[in-house]
XYZ file of N, CA and C in Angstrom:
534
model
N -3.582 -19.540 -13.612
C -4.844 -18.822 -13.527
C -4.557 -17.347 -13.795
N -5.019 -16.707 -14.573
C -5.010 -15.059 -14.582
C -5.570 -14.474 -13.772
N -5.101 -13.235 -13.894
C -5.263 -12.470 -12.763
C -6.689 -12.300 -12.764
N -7.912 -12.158 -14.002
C -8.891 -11.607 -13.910
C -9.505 -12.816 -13.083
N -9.381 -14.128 -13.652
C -10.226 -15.595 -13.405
C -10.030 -15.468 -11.924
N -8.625 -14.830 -10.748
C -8.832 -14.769 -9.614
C -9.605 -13.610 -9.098
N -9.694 -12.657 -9.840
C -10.483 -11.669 -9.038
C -12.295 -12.029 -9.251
N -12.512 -12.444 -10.254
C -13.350 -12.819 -10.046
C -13.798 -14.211 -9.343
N -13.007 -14.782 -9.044
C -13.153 -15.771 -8.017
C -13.785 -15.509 -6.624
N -12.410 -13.650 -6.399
C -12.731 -13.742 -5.194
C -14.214 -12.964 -4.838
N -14.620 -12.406 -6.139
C -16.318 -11.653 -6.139
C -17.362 -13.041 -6.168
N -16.695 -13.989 -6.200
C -17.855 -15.115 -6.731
C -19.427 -15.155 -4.990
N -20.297 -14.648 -6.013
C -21.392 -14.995 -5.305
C -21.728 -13.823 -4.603
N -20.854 -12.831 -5.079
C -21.031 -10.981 -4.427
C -21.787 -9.938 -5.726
N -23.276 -9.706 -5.224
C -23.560 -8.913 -5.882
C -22.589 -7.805 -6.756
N -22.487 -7.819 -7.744
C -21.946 -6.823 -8.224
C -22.520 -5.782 -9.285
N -21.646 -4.623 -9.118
C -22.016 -3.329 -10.372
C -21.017 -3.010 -10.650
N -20.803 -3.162 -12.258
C -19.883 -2.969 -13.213
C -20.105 -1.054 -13.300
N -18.998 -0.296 -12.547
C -18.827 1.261 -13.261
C -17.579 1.534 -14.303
N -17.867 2.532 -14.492
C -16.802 3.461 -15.635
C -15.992 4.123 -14.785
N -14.670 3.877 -15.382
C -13.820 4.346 -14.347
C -13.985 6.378 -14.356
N -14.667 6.216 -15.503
C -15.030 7.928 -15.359
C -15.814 8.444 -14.346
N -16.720 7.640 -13.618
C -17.678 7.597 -12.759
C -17.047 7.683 -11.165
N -16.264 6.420 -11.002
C -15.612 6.148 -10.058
C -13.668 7.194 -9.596
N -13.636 7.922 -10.739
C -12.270 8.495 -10.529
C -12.316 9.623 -10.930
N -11.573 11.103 -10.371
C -10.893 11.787 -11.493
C -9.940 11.559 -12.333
N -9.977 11.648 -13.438
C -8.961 11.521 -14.417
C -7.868 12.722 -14.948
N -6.833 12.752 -14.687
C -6.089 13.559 -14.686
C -4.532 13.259 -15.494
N -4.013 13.812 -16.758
C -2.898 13.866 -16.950
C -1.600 14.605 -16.851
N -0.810 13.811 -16.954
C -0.088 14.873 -16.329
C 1.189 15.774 -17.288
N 1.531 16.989 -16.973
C 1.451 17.865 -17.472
C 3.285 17.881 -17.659
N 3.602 19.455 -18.098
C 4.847 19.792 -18.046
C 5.710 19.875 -16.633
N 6.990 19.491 -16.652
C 8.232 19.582 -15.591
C 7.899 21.116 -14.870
N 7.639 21.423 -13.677
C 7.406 22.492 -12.929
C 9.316 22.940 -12.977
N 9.518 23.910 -14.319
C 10.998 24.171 -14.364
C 11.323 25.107 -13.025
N 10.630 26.274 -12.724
C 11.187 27.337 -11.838
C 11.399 26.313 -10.507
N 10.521 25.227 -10.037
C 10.462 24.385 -8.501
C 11.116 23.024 -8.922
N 12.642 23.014 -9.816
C 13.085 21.138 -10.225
C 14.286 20.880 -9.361
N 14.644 19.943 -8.947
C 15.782 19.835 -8.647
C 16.257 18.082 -9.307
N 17.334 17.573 -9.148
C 17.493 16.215 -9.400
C 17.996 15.610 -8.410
N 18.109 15.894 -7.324
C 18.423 15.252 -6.029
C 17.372 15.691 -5.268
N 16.946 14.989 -4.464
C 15.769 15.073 -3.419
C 16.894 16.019 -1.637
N 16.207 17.144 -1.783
C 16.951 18.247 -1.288
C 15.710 18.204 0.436
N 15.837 19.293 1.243
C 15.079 19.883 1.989
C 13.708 20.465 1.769
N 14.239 21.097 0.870
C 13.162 21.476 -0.123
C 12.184 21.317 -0.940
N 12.977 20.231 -1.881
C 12.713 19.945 -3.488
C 12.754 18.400 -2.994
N 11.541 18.264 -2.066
C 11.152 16.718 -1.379
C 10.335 16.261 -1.647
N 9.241 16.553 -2.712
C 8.496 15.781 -3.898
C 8.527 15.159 -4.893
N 8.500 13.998 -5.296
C 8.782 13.463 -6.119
C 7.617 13.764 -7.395
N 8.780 14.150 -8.705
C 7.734 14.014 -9.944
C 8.298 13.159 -10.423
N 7.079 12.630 -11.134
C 7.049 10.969 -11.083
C 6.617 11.301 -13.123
N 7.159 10.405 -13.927
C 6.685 10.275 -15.200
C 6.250 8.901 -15.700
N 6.393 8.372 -16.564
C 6.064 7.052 -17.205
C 7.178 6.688 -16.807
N 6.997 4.763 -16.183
C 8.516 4.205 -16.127
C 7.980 3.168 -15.304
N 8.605 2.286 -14.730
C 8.147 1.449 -13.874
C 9.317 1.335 -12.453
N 8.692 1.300 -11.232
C 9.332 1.369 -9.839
C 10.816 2.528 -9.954
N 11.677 2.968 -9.464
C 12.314 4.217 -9.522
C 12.444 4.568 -10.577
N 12.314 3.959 -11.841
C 12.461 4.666 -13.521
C 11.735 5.260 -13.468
N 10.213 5.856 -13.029
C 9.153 6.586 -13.289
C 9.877 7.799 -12.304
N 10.553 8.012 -11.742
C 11.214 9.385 -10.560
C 12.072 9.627 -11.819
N 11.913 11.213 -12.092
C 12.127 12.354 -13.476
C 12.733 13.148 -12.256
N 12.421 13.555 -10.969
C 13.173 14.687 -10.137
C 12.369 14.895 -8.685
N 12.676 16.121 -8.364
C 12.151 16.751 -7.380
C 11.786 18.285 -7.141
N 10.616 18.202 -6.613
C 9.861 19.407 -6.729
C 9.514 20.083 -5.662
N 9.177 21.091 -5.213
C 8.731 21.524 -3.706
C 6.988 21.623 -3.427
N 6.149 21.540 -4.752
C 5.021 21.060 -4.344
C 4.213 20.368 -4.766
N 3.218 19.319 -4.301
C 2.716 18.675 -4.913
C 1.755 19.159 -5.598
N 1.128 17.895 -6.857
C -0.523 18.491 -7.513
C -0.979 17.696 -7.380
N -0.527 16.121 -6.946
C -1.532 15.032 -5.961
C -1.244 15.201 -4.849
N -2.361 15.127 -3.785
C -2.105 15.105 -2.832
C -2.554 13.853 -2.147
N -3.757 13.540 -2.291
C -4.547 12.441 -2.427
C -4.062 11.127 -2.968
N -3.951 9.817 -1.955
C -3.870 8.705 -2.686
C -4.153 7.932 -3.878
N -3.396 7.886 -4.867
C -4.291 7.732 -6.254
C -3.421 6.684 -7.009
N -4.167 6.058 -8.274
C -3.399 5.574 -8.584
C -2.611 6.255 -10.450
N -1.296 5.780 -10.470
C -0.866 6.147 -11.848
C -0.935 5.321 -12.746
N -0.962 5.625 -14.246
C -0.905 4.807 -15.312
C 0.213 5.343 -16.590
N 1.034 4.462 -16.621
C 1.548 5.072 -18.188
C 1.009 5.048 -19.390
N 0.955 6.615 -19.822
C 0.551 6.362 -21.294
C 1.393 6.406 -22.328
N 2.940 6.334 -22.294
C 4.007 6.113 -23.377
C 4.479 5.111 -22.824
N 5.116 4.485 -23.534
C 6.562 3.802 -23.257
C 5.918 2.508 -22.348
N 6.433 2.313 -21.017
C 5.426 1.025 -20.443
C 3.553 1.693 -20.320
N 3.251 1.365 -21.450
C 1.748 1.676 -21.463
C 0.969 0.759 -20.752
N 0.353 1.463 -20.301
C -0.410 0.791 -18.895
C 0.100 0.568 -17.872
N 0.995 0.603 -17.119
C 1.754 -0.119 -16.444
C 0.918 0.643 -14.720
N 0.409 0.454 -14.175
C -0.017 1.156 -13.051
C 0.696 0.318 -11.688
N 0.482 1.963 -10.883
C 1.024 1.852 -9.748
C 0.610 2.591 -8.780
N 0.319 2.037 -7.355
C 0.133 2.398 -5.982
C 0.422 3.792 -5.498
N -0.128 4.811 -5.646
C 0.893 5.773 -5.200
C 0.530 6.958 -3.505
N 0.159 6.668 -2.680
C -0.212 6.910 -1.584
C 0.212 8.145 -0.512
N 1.707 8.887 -1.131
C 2.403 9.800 -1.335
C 2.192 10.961 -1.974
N 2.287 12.600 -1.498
C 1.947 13.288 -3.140
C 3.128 13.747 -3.671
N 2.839 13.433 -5.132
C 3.808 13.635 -5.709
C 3.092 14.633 -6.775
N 3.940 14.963 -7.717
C 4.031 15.617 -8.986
C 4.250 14.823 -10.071
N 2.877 14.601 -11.488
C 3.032 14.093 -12.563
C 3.320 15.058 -13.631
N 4.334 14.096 -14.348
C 4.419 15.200 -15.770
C 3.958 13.871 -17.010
N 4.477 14.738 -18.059
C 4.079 13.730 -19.341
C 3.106 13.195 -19.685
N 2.936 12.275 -19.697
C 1.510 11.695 -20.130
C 1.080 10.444 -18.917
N 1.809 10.835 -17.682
C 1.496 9.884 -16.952
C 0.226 10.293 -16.555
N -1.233 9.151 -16.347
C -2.356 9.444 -16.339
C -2.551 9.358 -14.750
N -3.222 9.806 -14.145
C -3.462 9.839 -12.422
C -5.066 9.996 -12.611
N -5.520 8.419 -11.914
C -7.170 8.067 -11.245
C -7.279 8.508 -9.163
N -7.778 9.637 -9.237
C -7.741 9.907 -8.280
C -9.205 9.470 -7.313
N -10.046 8.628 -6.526
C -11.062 8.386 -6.316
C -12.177 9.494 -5.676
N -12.846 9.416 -6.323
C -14.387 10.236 -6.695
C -15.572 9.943 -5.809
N -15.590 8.554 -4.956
C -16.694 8.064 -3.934
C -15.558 7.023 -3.342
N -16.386 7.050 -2.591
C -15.457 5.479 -0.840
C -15.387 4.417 -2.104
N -14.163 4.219 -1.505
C -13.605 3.289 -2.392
C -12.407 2.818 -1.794
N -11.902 0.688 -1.635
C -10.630 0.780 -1.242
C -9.646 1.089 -2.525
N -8.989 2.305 -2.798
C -8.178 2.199 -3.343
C -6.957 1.046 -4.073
N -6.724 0.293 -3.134
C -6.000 -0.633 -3.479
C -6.658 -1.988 -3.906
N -8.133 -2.280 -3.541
C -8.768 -2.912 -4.983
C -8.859 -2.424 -6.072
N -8.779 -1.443 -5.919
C -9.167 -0.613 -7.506
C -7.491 -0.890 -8.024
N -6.383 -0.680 -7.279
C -5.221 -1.050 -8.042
C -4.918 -2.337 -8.188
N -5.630 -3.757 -7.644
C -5.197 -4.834 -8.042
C -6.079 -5.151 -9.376
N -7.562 -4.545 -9.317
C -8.185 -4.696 -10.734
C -8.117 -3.983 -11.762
N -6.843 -3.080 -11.747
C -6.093 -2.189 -12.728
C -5.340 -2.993 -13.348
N -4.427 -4.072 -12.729
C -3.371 -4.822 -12.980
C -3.692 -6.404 -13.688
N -4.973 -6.257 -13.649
C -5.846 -7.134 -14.088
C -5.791 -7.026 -15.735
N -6.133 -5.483 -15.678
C -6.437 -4.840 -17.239
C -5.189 -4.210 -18.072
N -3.834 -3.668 -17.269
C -2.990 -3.309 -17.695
C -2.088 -3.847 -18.750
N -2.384 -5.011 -19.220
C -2.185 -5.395 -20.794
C -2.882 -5.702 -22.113
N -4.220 -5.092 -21.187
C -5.155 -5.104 -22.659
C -5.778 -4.134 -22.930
N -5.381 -3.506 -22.743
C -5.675 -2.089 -23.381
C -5.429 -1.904 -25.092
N -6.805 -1.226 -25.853
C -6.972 -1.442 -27.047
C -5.775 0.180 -27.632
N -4.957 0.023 -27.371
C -4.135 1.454 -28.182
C -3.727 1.716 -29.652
N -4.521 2.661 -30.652
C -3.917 2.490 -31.979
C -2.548 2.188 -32.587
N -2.680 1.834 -33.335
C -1.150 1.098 -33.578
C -0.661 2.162 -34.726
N -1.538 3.121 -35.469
C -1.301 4.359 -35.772
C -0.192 4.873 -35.295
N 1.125 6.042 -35.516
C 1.352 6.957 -35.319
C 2.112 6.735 -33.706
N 2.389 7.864 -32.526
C 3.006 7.058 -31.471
C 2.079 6.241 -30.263
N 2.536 5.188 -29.999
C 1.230 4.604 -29.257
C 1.088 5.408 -27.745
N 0.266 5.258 -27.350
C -0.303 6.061 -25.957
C -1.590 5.477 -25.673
N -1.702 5.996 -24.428
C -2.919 5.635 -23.900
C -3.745 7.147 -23.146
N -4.965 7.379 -23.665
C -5.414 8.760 -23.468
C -6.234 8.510 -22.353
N -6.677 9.321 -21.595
C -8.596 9.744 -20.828
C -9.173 8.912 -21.206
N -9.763 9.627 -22.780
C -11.335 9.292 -23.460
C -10.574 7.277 -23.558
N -9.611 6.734 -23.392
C -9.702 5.753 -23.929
C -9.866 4.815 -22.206
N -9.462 5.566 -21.219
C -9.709 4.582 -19.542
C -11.254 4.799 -19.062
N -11.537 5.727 -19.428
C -13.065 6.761 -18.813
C -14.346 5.774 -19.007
N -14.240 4.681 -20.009
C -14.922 3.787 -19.737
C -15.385 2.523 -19.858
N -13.784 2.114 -19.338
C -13.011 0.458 -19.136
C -13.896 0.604 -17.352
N -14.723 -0.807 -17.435
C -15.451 -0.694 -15.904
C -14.711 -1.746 -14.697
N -14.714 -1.013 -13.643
C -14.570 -1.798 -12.471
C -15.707 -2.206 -11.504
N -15.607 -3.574 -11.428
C -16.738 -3.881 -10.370
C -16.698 -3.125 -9.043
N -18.009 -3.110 -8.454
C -18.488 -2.844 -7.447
C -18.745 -3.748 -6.697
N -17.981 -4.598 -5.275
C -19.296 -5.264 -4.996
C -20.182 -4.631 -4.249
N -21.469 -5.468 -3.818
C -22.585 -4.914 -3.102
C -22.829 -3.155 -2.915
N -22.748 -2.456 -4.613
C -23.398 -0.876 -4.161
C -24.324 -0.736 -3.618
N -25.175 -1.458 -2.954
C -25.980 -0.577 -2.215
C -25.872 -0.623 -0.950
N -25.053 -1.661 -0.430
C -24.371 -1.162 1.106
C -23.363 -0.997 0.902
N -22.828 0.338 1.262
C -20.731 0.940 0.927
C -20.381 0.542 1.974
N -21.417 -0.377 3.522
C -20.153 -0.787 4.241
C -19.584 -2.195 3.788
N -20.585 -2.843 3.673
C -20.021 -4.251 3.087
C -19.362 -4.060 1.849
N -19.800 -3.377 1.044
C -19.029 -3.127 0.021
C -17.330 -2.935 0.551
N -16.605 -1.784 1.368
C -15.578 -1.677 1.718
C -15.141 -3.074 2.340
N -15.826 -3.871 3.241
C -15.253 -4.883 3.993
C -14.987 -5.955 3.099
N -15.408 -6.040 1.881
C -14.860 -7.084 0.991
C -14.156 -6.534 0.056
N -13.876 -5.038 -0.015
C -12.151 -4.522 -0.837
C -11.585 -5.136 0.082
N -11.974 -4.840 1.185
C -10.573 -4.787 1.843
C -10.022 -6.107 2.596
N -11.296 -7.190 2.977
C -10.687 -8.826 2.142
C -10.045 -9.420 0.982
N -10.569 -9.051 -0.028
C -10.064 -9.149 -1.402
C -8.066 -8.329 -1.253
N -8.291 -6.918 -1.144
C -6.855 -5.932 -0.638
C -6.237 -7.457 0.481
N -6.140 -7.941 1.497
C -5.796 -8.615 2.398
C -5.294 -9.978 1.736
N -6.160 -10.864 1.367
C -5.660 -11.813 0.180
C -4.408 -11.482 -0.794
N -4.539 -10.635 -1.886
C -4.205 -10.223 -2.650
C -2.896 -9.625 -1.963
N -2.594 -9.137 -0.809
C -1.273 -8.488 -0.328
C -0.287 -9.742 -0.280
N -1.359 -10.560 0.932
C -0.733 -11.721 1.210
C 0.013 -12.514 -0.067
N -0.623 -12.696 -1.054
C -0.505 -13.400 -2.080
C 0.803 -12.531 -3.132
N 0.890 -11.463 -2.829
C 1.959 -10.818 -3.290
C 3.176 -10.667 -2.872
N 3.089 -10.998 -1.227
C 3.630 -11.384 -0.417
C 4.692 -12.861 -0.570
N 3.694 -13.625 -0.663
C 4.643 -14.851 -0.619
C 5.356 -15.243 -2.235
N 4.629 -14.617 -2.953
C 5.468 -14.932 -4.553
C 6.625 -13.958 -4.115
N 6.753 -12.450 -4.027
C 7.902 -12.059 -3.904
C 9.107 -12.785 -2.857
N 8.539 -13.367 -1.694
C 9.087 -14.185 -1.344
C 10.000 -15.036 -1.754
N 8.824 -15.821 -2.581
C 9.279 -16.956 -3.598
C 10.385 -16.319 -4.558
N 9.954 -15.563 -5.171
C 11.053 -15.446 -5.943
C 12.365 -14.396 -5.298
N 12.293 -14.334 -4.253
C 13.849 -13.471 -4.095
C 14.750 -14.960 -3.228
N 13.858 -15.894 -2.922
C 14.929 -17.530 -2.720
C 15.213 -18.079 -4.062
């Protein structure tokens, strides 16, 4: 079963509203290596992690002394593992073209990152020139809503859906480290 056929499983029979992730996030890329604040060992100091394109510690480029997320958000690569998103709940410092969705209204965050992971291989990127993934091209790929017009029920079924979905990530990693 794919990942989408389960998420929508688990919306089955939940009002929903399809938004733009332009709607629902700031969109933010990320920029040049903060040279005067770098270090390459995580110091006293220089106890921020800047984070670039890469996947689980390959995306850690160094350490910095301050953050420009501060806020739980999630990342996306736009070179190299394109698309590849990840959880990031920590603030860190982005450089390169790593893209950062920072949330814009109540929202569980971590539905919004399991229905990222949903989409993170189909992304339409020109095959032109070097491939990437820009803004104007996430700003309005949509994520469901359920039930917008109550944000409490709305949250109590992220965060069923988040609960499932942990669990379920849970026991495959399981599975596969026997």
């Amino acid at each position: 079963m794919s990942s989408m056929n389960f998420m929508e499983k688990l919306l089955d029979g939940v009002e929903v509203e399809w938004k733009e992730l332009g709607k629902v996030f700031d969109i933010l890329a990320g920029g040049d290596v903060p040279k005067d604040a770098f270090s390459d060992v995580e110091t006293q100091k220089f106890n921020i992690p800047i984070l670039s394109n890469g996947i689980g510690d390959n995306s850690l480029y160094g350490w910095t002394d301050k953050a420009k997320i501060e806020k739980p958000s999630l990342t996306i690569s736009a070179r190299g593992t394109i698309g590849w998103t990840s959880y990031r709940d920590k603030p860190f410092f982005p450089i390169v073209r790593l893209i950062v969705l920072t949330p814009k209204i109540e929202l569980n965050l971590k539905y919004a990152y399991y229905f990222m992971k949903t989409v993170e291989n189909g992304y339409k990127v020109p095959p032109a020139g070097i491939p990437q993934l820009t803004k104007p091209m996430l700003k309005e790929i949509q994520i469901p809503i359920p039930c917008p017009e109550n944000p409490k029920k709305s949250l109590e079924i992220q965060a069923e859906i988040v609960r499932i979905l942990d669990a379920f990530t849970e026991l495959t990693t399981e599975l596969t480290t026997e």
